[in-house]
Amino acid sequence: MDPEPSRDDLHAWMGVALEEAAAAGAAGDVPVGAVVVVDGAVVARRHNEREATGDPTAHAEVLALRDAAGAVGSWRLDGATLVVTLEPCPMCAGAAWASRLGRVVWGAANDDAGAMGSLYHLGADPRLNHEVPTVMGVRAEECAAVLTDFFADRR
């Protein structure tokens, strides 16, 4: 696994994820952004594309994990860090588990479907064959504000 990232690293990587979230919102999709970091470098960055593609699995995390696997040439993302603006849902937490990530970092809690620390914590279930260390609440207020503003504008 990559060495423990510094607070500054986490802050910077979440900034890139926030840029992706803004792109999703501008395209009319729920503003969630994700990046995958390997050896300190962002190797993939994506945002939600469910509306654009009509694909219910086109969550930022899943798209970023697919791109990262292509970039490193393996589905096994041992040691990689997934940074996402919203706590992953059960599908995305499962994708994080399946890719053998070294760490997941998220910003805003997902009170409706959070599966990495709030409603559930698939990353810390000892019944599974792999656990995913999780860092919660990085730039949480900024991440939550992007979502709150997006939905307020639609009401």
PDB file of C-alpha atoms in Angstrom:
ATOM      1  CA  MET A   1       0.000   0.000   0.000  1.00  0.00           C
ATOM      2  CA  ASP A   2       1.117   3.554  -0.657  1.00  0.00           C
ATOM      3  CA  PRO A   3       2.427   5.373   2.410  1.00  0.00           C
ATOM      4  CA  GLU A   4      -0.143   7.184   4.522  1.00  0.00           C
ATOM      5  CA  PRO A   5      -0.972  10.387   2.618  1.00  0.00           C
ATOM      6  CA  SER A   6      -0.570  13.739   4.330  1.00  0.00           C
ATOM      7  CA  ARG A   7      -3.509  15.994   5.127  1.00  0.00           C
ATOM      8  CA  ASP A   8      -2.313  18.286   2.334  1.00  0.00           C
ATOM      9  CA  ASP A   9      -2.334  15.385  -0.140  1.00  0.00           C
ATOM     10  CA  LEU A  10      -5.871  14.406   0.859  1.00  0.00           C
ATOM     11  CA  HIS A  11      -6.990  18.033   0.599  1.00  0.00           C
ATOM     12  CA  ALA A  12      -5.454  18.416  -2.876  1.00  0.00           C
ATOM     13  CA  TRP A  13      -6.847  15.132  -4.204  1.00  0.00           C
ATOM     14  CA  MET A  14     -10.309  16.042  -2.910  1.00  0.00           C
ATOM     15  CA  GLY A  15      -9.934  19.330  -4.773  1.00  0.00           C
ATOM     16  CA  VAL A  16      -9.566  17.383  -8.018  1.00  0.00           C
ATOM     17  CA  ALA A  17     -12.611  15.286  -7.097  1.00  0.00           C
ATOM     18  CA  LEU A  18     -14.550  18.504  -6.414  1.00  0.00           C
ATOM     19  CA  GLU A  19     -13.634  19.737  -9.911  1.00  0.00           C
ATOM     20  CA  GLU A  20     -15.091  16.516 -11.296  1.00  0.00           C
ATOM     21  CA  ALA A  21     -18.228  16.952  -9.173  1.00  0.00           C
ATOM     22  CA  ALA A  22     -18.684  20.431 -10.638  1.00  0.00           C
ATOM     23  CA  ALA A  23     -18.429  18.960 -14.140  1.00  0.00           C
ATOM     24  CA  ALA A  24     -21.150  16.436 -13.313  1.00  0.00           C
ATOM     25  CA  GLY A  25     -23.430  19.155 -11.991  1.00  0.00           C
ATOM     26  CA  ALA A  26     -22.838  21.314 -15.060  1.00  0.00           C
ATOM     27  CA  ALA A  27     -23.887  18.342 -17.202  1.00  0.00           C
ATOM     28  CA  GLY A  28     -27.081  17.899 -15.169  1.00  0.00           C
ATOM     29  CA  ASP A  29     -25.951  14.862 -13.228  1.00  0.00           C
ATOM     30  CA  VAL A  30     -25.706  14.512  -9.458  1.00  0.00           C
ATOM     31  CA  PRO A  31     -22.423  16.271  -8.648  1.00  0.00           C
ATOM     32  CA  VAL A  32     -20.163  13.519  -7.405  1.00  0.00           C
ATOM     33  CA  GLY A  33     -16.517  13.329  -8.414  1.00  0.00           C
ATOM     34  CA  ALA A  34     -13.857  10.708  -7.837  1.00  0.00           C
ATOM     35  CA  VAL A  35     -10.139  10.259  -8.408  1.00  0.00           C
ATOM     36  CA  VAL A  36      -7.828   7.289  -8.057  1.00  0.00           C
ATOM     37  CA  VAL A  37      -4.301   7.926  -6.842  1.00  0.00           C
ATOM     38  CA  VAL A  38      -1.400   5.515  -7.349  1.00  0.00           C
ATOM     39  CA  ASP A  39       2.070   6.282  -5.970  1.00  0.00           C
ATOM     40  CA  GLY A  40       0.976   9.834  -5.189  1.00  0.00           C
ATOM     41  CA  ALA A  41      -0.254  10.609  -8.715  1.00  0.00           C
ATOM     42  CA  VAL A  42      -3.823  10.893  -9.962  1.00  0.00           C
ATOM     43  CA  VAL A  43      -4.221   8.146 -12.580  1.00  0.00           C
ATOM     44  CA  ALA A  44      -7.986   8.498 -13.086  1.00  0.00           C
ATOM     45  CA  ARG A  45     -10.582  11.211 -12.520  1.00  0.00           C
ATOM     46  CA  ARG A  46     -14.286  10.912 -13.302  1.00  0.00           C
ATOM     47  CA  HIS A  47     -17.712  12.171 -12.350  1.00  0.00           C
ATOM     48  CA  ASN A  48     -21.228  10.776 -12.366  1.00  0.00           C
ATOM     49  CA  GLU A  49     -22.513  10.108 -15.875  1.00  0.00           C
ATOM     50  CA  ARG A  50     -25.799   8.312 -15.230  1.00  0.00           C
ATOM     51  CA  GLU A  51     -27.891  10.956 -16.968  1.00  0.00           C
ATOM     52  CA  ALA A  52     -25.488  11.338 -19.883  1.00  0.00           C
ATOM     53  CA  THR A  53     -25.189   7.608 -20.526  1.00  0.00           C
ATOM     54  CA  GLY A  54     -28.464   6.214 -19.215  1.00  0.00           C
ATOM     55  CA  ASP A  55     -26.336   3.715 -17.290  1.00  0.00           C
ATOM     56  CA  PRO A  56     -27.360   3.175 -13.657  1.00  0.00           C
ATOM     57  CA  THR A  57     -23.841   1.983 -12.823  1.00  0.00           C
ATOM     58  CA  ALA A  58     -22.122   5.108 -14.191  1.00  0.00           C
ATOM     59  CA  HIS A  59     -21.212   6.397 -10.745  1.00  0.00           C
ATOM     60  CA  ALA A  60     -18.022   8.442 -10.463  1.00  0.00           C
ATOM     61  CA  GLU A  61     -16.300   5.773  -8.382  1.00  0.00           C
ATOM     62  CA  VAL A  62     -17.000   2.893 -10.758  1.00  0.00           C
ATOM     63  CA  LEU A  63     -15.894   4.923 -13.787  1.00  0.00           C
ATOM     64  CA  ALA A  64     -12.711   6.071 -12.042  1.00  0.00           C
ATOM     65  CA  LEU A  65     -11.876   2.528 -10.916  1.00  0.00           C
ATOM     66  CA  ARG A  66     -12.332   1.241 -14.479  1.00  0.00           C
ATOM     67  CA  ASP A  67     -10.038   3.952 -15.834  1.00  0.00           C
ATOM     68  CA  ALA A  68      -7.450   3.334 -13.107  1.00  0.00           C
ATOM     69  CA  ALA A  69      -7.411  -0.403 -13.838  1.00  0.00           C
ATOM     70  CA  GLY A  70      -6.754   0.429 -17.483  1.00  0.00           C
ATOM     71  CA  ALA A  71      -4.012   2.871 -16.549  1.00  0.00           C
ATOM     72  CA  VAL A  72      -2.152   0.391 -14.338  1.00  0.00           C
ATOM     73  CA  GLY A  73      -2.938  -2.650 -16.469  1.00  0.00           C
ATOM     74  CA  SER A  74      -4.640  -4.683 -13.761  1.00  0.00           C
ATOM     75  CA  TRP A  75      -7.973  -4.941 -11.990  1.00  0.00           C
ATOM     76  CA  ARG A  76      -6.029  -5.263  -8.745  1.00  0.00           C
ATOM     77  CA  LEU A  77      -5.512  -1.739  -7.469  1.00  0.00           C
ATOM     78  CA  ASP A  78      -3.508  -2.810  -4.413  1.00  0.00           C
ATOM     79  CA  GLY A  79      -2.243   0.258  -2.610  1.00  0.00           C
ATOM     80  CA  ALA A  80      -4.292   2.738  -4.659  1.00  0.00           C
ATOM     81  CA  THR A  81      -6.436   5.406  -3.027  1.00  0.00           C
ATOM     82  CA  LEU A  82      -9.952   6.253  -4.173  1.00  0.00           C
ATOM     83  CA  VAL A  83     -10.964   9.808  -3.264  1.00  0.00           C
ATOM     84  CA  VAL A  84     -14.649  10.671  -3.700  1.00  0.00           C
ATOM     85  CA  THR A  85     -16.767  13.678  -2.766  1.00  0.00           C
ATOM     86  CA  LEU A  86     -19.670  11.590  -1.426  1.00  0.00           C
ATOM     87  CA  GLU A  87     -19.450   8.452   0.690  1.00  0.00           C
ATOM     88  CA  PRO A  88     -19.777   5.456  -1.646  1.00  0.00           C
ATOM     89  CA  CYS A  89     -23.085   3.625  -1.993  1.00  0.00           C
ATOM     90  CA  PRO A  90     -23.232  -0.182  -1.620  1.00  0.00           C
ATOM     91  CA  MET A  91     -22.441  -0.727  -5.317  1.00  0.00           C
ATOM     92  CA  CYS A  92     -19.411   1.557  -5.232  1.00  0.00           C
ATOM     93  CA  ALA A  93     -18.221   0.203  -1.880  1.00  0.00           C
ATOM     94  CA  GLY A  94     -18.418  -3.247  -3.439  1.00  0.00           C
ATOM     95  CA  ALA A  95     -16.385  -2.054  -6.421  1.00  0.00           C
ATOM     96  CA  ALA A  96     -13.785  -0.601  -4.033  1.00  0.00           C
ATOM     97  CA  TRP A  97     -13.643  -3.931  -2.203  1.00  0.00           C
ATOM     98  CA  ALA A  98     -13.425  -5.929  -5.445  1.00  0.00           C
ATOM     99  CA  SER A  99     -10.544  -3.828  -6.761  1.00  0.00           C
ATOM    100  CA  ARG A 100      -8.508  -4.454  -3.602  1.00  0.00           C
ATOM    101  CA  LEU A 101      -7.970  -0.748  -2.965  1.00  0.00           C
ATOM    102  CA  GLY A 102      -5.530   0.301  -0.308  1.00  0.00           C
ATOM    103  CA  ARG A 103      -7.721   3.138   0.940  1.00  0.00           C
ATOM    104  CA  VAL A 104     -10.958   5.047   0.344  1.00  0.00           C
ATOM    105  CA  VAL A 105     -11.251   8.729   1.229  1.00  0.00           C
ATOM    106  CA  TRP A 106     -14.630  10.447   1.144  1.00  0.00           C
ATOM    107  CA  GLY A 107     -15.968  13.912   1.822  1.00  0.00           C
ATOM    108  CA  ALA A 108     -19.688  14.202   2.578  1.00  0.00           C
ATOM    109  CA  ALA A 109     -21.574  11.458   4.404  1.00  0.00           C
ATOM    110  CA  ASN A 110     -24.230   9.700   2.341  1.00  0.00           C
ATOM    111  CA  ASP A 111     -27.169   9.572   4.734  1.00  0.00           C
ATOM    112  CA  ASP A 112     -29.370   7.825   2.150  1.00  0.00           C
ATOM    113  CA  ALA A 113     -27.079   5.035   0.964  1.00  0.00           C
ATOM    114  CA  GLY A 114     -23.670   5.297   2.617  1.00  0.00           C
ATOM    115  CA  ALA A 115     -21.815   2.017   2.716  1.00  0.00           C
ATOM    116  CA  MET A 116     -18.367   3.018   3.956  1.00  0.00           C
ATOM    117  CA  GLY A 117     -19.019   4.337   7.432  1.00  0.00           C
ATOM    118  CA  SER A 118     -22.498   5.736   7.934  1.00  0.00           C
ATOM    119  CA  LEU A 119     -25.332   3.268   7.234  1.00  0.00           C
ATOM    120  CA  TYR A 120     -22.997   0.345   6.537  1.00  0.00           C
ATOM    121  CA  HIS A 121     -19.257  -0.148   6.360  1.00  0.00           C
ATOM    122  CA  LEU A 122     -18.365  -2.725   3.750  1.00  0.00           C
ATOM    123  CA  GLY A 123     -14.742  -1.661   3.976  1.00  0.00           C
ATOM    124  CA  ALA A 124     -14.501  -2.777   7.590  1.00  0.00           C
ATOM    125  CA  ASP A 125     -16.464  -6.007   7.549  1.00  0.00           C
ATOM    126  CA  PRO A 126     -14.172  -8.775   8.832  1.00  0.00           C
ATOM    127  CA  ARG A 127     -16.436 -11.392   7.227  1.00  0.00           C
ATOM    128  CA  LEU A 128     -15.122 -10.309   3.822  1.00  0.00           C
ATOM    129  CA  ASN A 129     -11.717 -11.442   2.558  1.00  0.00           C
ATOM    130  CA  HIS A 130     -10.376  -7.900   2.190  1.00  0.00           C
ATOM    131  CA  GLU A 131     -10.883  -4.772   4.259  1.00  0.00           C
ATOM    132  CA  VAL A 132     -10.462  -1.237   2.931  1.00  0.00           C
ATOM    133  CA  PRO A 133      -9.150   1.437   5.305  1.00  0.00           C
ATOM    134  CA  THR A 134     -11.361   4.499   5.111  1.00  0.00           C
ATOM    135  CA  VAL A 135     -10.751   8.186   5.801  1.00  0.00           C
ATOM    136  CA  MET A 136     -14.024  10.030   6.330  1.00  0.00           C
ATOM    137  CA  GLY A 137     -15.012  13.677   6.148  1.00  0.00           C
ATOM    138  CA  VAL A 138     -12.203  15.244   4.093  1.00  0.00           C
ATOM    139  CA  ARG A 139     -13.451  18.701   3.048  1.00  0.00           C
ATOM    140  CA  ALA A 140     -16.889  17.483   4.100  1.00  0.00           C
ATOM    141  CA  GLU A 141     -18.573  20.887   4.202  1.00  0.00           C
ATOM    142  CA  GLU A 142     -17.446  21.779   0.676  1.00  0.00           C
ATOM    143  CA  CYS A 143     -18.500  18.398  -0.655  1.00  0.00           C
ATOM    144  CA  ALA A 144     -21.902  18.616   1.012  1.00  0.00           C
ATOM    145  CA  ALA A 145     -22.442  22.186  -0.229  1.00  0.00           C
ATOM    146  CA  VAL A 146     -21.970  21.108  -3.859  1.00  0.00           C
ATOM    147  CA  LEU A 147     -24.778  18.573  -3.442  1.00  0.00           C
ATOM    148  CA  THR A 148     -27.046  20.874  -1.427  1.00  0.00           C
ATOM    149  CA  ASP A 149     -26.693  23.676  -3.982  1.00  0.00           C
ATOM    150  CA  PHE A 150     -27.355  21.317  -6.894  1.00  0.00           C
ATOM    151  CA  PHE A 151     -30.597  20.000  -5.416  1.00  0.00           C
ATOM    152  CA  ALA A 152     -31.726  23.445  -4.217  1.00  0.00           C
ATOM    153  CA  ASP A 153     -31.427  24.732  -7.777  1.00  0.00           C
ATOM    154  CA  ARG A 154     -33.677  21.930  -9.015  1.00  0.00           C
ATOM    155  CA  ARG A 155     -36.513  22.563  -6.578  1.00  0.00           C
TER     156      ARG A 155
END
